[in-house]
Short mmCIF file of C-alpha atoms in Angstrom, two decimals:
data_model
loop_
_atom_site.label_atom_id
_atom_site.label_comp_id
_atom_site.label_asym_id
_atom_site.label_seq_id
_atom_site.Cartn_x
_atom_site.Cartn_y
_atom_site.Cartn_z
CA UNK A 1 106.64 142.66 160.89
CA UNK A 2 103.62 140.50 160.05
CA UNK A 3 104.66 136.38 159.23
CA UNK A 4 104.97 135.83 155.42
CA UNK A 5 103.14 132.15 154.41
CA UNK A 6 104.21 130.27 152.03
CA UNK A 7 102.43 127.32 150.86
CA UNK A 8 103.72 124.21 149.73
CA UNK A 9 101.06 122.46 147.78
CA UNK A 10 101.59 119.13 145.76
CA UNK A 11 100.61 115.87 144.39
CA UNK A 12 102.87 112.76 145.07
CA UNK A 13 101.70 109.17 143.95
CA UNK A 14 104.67 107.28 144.56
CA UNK A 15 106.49 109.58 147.09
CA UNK A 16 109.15 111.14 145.50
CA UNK A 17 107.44 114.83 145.32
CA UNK A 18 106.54 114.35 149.13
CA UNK A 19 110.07 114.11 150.09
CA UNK A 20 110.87 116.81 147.74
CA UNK A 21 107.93 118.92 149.37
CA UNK A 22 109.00 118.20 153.07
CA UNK A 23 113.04 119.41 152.19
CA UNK A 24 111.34 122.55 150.58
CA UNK A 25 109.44 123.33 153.35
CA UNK A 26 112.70 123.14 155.54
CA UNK A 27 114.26 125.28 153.23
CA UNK A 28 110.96 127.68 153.41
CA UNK A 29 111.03 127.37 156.92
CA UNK A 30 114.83 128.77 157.74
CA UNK A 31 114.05 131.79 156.64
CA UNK A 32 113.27 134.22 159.94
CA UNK A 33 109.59 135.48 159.84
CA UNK A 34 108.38 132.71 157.51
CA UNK A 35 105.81 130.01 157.91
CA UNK A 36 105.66 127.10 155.41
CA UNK A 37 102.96 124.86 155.27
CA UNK A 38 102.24 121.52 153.41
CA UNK A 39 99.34 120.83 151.83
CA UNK A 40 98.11 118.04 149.60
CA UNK A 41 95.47 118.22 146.31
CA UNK A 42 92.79 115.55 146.59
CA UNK A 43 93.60 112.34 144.70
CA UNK A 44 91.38 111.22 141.80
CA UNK A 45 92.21 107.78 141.96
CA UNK A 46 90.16 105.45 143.22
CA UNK A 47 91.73 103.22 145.66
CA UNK A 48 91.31 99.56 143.59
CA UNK A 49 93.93 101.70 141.25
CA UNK A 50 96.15 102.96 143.70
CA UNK A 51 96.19 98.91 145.10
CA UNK A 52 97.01 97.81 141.97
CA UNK A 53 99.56 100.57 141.16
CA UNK A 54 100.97 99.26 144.07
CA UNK A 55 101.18 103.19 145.33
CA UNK A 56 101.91 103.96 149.38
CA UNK A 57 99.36 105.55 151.53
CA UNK A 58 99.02 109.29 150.86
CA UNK A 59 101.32 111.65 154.25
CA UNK A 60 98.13 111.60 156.98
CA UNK A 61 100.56 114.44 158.77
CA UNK A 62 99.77 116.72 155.66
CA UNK A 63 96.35 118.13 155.22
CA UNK A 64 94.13 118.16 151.38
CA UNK A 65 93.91 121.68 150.22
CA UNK A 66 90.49 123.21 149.05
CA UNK A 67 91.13 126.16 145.97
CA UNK A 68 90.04 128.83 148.30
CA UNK A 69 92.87 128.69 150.78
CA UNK A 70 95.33 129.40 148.39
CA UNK A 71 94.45 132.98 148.79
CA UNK A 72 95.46 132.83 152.22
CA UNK A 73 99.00 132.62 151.26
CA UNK A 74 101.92 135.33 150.21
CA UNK A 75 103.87 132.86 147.65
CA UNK A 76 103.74 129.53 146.84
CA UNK A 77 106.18 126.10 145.40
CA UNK A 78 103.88 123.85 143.70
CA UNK A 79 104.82 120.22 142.83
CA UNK A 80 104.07 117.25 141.01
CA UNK A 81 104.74 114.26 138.78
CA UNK A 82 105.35 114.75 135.59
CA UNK A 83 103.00 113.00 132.95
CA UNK A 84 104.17 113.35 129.59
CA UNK A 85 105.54 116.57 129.71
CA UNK A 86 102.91 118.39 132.11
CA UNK A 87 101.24 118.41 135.00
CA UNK A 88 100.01 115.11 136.78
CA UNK A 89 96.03 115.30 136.17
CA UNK A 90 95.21 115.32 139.41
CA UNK A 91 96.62 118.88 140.06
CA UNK A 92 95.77 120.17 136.63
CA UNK A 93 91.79 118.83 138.36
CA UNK A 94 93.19 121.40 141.37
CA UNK A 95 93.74 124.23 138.95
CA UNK A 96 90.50 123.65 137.02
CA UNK A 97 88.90 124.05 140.28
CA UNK A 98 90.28 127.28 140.91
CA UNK A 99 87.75 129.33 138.82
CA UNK A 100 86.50 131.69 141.74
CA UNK A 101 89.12 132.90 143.01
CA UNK A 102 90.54 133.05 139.13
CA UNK A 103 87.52 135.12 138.71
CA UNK A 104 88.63 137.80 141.28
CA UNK A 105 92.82 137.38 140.40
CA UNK A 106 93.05 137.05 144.27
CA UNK A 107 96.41 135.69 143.32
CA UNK A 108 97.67 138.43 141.32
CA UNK A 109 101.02 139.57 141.84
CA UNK A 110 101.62 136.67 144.53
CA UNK A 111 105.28 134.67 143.52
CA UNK A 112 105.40 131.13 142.91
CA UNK A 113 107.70 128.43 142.49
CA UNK A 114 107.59 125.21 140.66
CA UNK A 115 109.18 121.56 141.60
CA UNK A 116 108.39 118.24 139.84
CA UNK A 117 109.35 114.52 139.85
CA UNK A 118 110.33 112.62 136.30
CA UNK A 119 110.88 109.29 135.42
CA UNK A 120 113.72 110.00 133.05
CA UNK A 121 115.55 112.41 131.37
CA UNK A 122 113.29 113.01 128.56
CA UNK A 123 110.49 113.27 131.16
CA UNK A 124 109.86 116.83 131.08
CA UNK A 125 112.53 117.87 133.62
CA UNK A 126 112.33 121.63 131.84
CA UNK A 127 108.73 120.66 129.95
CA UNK A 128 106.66 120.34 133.04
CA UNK A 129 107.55 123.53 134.17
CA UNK A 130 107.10 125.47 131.22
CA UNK A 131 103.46 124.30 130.84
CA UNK A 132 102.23 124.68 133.89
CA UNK A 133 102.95 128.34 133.73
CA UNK A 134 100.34 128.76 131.94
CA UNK A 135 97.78 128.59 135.24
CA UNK A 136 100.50 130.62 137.03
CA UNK A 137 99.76 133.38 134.14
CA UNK A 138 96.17 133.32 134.31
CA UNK A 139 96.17 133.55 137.76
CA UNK A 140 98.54 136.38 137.45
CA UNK A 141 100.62 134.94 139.67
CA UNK A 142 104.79 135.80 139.64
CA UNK A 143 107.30 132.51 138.45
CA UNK A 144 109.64 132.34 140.30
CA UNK A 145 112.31 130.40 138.20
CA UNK A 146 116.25 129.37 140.21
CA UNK A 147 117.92 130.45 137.32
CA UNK A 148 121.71 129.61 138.36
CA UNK A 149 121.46 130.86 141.26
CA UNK A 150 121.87 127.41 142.80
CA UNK A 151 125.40 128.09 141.63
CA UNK A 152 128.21 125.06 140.08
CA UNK A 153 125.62 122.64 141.45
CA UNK A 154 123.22 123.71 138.74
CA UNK A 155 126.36 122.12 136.58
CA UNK A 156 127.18 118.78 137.77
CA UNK A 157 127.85 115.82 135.32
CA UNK A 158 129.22 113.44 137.77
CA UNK A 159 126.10 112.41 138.97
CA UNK A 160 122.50 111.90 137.48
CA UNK A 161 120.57 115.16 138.53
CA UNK A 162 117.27 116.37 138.54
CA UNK A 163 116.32 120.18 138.21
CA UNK A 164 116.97 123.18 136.12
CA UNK A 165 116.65 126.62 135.82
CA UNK A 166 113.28 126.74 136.09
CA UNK A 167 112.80 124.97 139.66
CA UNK A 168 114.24 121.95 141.64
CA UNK A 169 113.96 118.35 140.55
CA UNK A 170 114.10 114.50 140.89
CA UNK A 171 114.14 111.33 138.48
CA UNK A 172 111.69 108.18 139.48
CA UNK A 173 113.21 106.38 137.06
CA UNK A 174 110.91 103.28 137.49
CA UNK A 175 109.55 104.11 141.04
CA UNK A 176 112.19 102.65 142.77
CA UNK A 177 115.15 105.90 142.71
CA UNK A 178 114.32 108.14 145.60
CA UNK A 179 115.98 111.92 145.26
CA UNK A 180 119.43 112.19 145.89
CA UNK A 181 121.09 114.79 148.42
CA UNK A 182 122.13 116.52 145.91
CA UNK A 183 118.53 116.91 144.39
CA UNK A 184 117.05 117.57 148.01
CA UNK A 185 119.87 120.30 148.79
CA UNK A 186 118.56 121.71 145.80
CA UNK A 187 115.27 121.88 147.02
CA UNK A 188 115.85 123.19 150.60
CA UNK A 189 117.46 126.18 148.63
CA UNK A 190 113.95 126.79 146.41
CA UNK A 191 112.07 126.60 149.78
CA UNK A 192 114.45 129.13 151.04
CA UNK A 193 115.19 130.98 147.85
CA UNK A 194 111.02 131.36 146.60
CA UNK A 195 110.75 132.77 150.68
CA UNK A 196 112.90 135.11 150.62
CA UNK A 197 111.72 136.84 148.15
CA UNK A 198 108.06 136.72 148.73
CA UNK A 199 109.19 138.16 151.99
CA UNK A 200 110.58 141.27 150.15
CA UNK A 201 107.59 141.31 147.76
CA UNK A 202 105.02 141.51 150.94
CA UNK A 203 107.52 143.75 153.27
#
């Protein structure tokens, strides 16, 4: 049985969706006959603005992405900020570079996941997902939504909690919350939940 490779590809300005992206992967990654790979888009920033943003240097363990890997791939989680309700620009500047391989639909029928950071809760935590399947669709690519599968987790009021059925989450608030275990074990199980099933889509 051939390896089933799932990319992991996201944008992370202040960290948060990196350490997201990273308990994915391990989540990706525990499921036998899977390979998981990160992979960053290119920042648009220039780096005066990232100084004075006061943002960390970018993971030099994880590679930039160009569009026509992606068809390398059997499924794929895709992260980011949120900024005002979608997308940060700098992977909606991915997608928009995507055109050739949109052109062909090499990523028809290929699952996807979605995971995302916000500052609060009226951040987008069910927003940002919901618009950014919109490239998913023209790509023709499958979302691949948690639902409640993530079980009485999905339901817990004793703590603050990013996520919902649409993918895993985190809260920023102003940069300086980092995602909770609760948040993270959430992740691992998209990683492992988005593998699995791409492994029973390609298989």
């Amino acid at each position: 049985m051939s390896t089933t490779k799932i990319y992991i590809v996201y944008y992370s300005l202040h960290g948060h969706v990196g350490t997201m992206a990273r308990r994915i992967q391990q989540g990706a990654n525990s499921v036998q006959g899977v390979e998981a790979t990160l992979w960053q888009v290119p920042e648009t920033l220039s780096d005066v603005i990232l100084k004075k943003i006061k943002a960390p240097p970018k993971a030099d363990d994880v590679q930039e992405i160009h569009p026509e890997q992606l068809v390398e791939a059997d499924g794929f989680l895709f992260g980011f900020p949120s900024r005002f309700g979608v997308m940060a620009a700098q992977f909606k500047a991915f997608f928009d570079a995507t055109s050739e391989i949109w052109q062909s639909q090499a990523l028809a029928g290929k699952p996807a996941g979605i995971f995302w950071s916000t500052g609060f809760h009226g951040g987008g935590q069910e927003l940002t997902a919901l618009t950014a399947i919109t490239q998913l669709a023209h790509h023709g690519m499958i979302f691949v939504p948690l639902g409640y599968t993530f079980g009485s987790k999905m339901m817990e009021m004793n703590e603050v909690k990013g996520g919902s059925p649409y993918g895993a989450g985190t809260f920023a608030a102003d940069g300086t919350r980092q995602p909770t275990e609760l948040e993270l074990e959430q992740a691992f199980y998209q990683g492992k939940y988005v593998a699995e099933l791409t492994k029973k889509l390609k298989n």
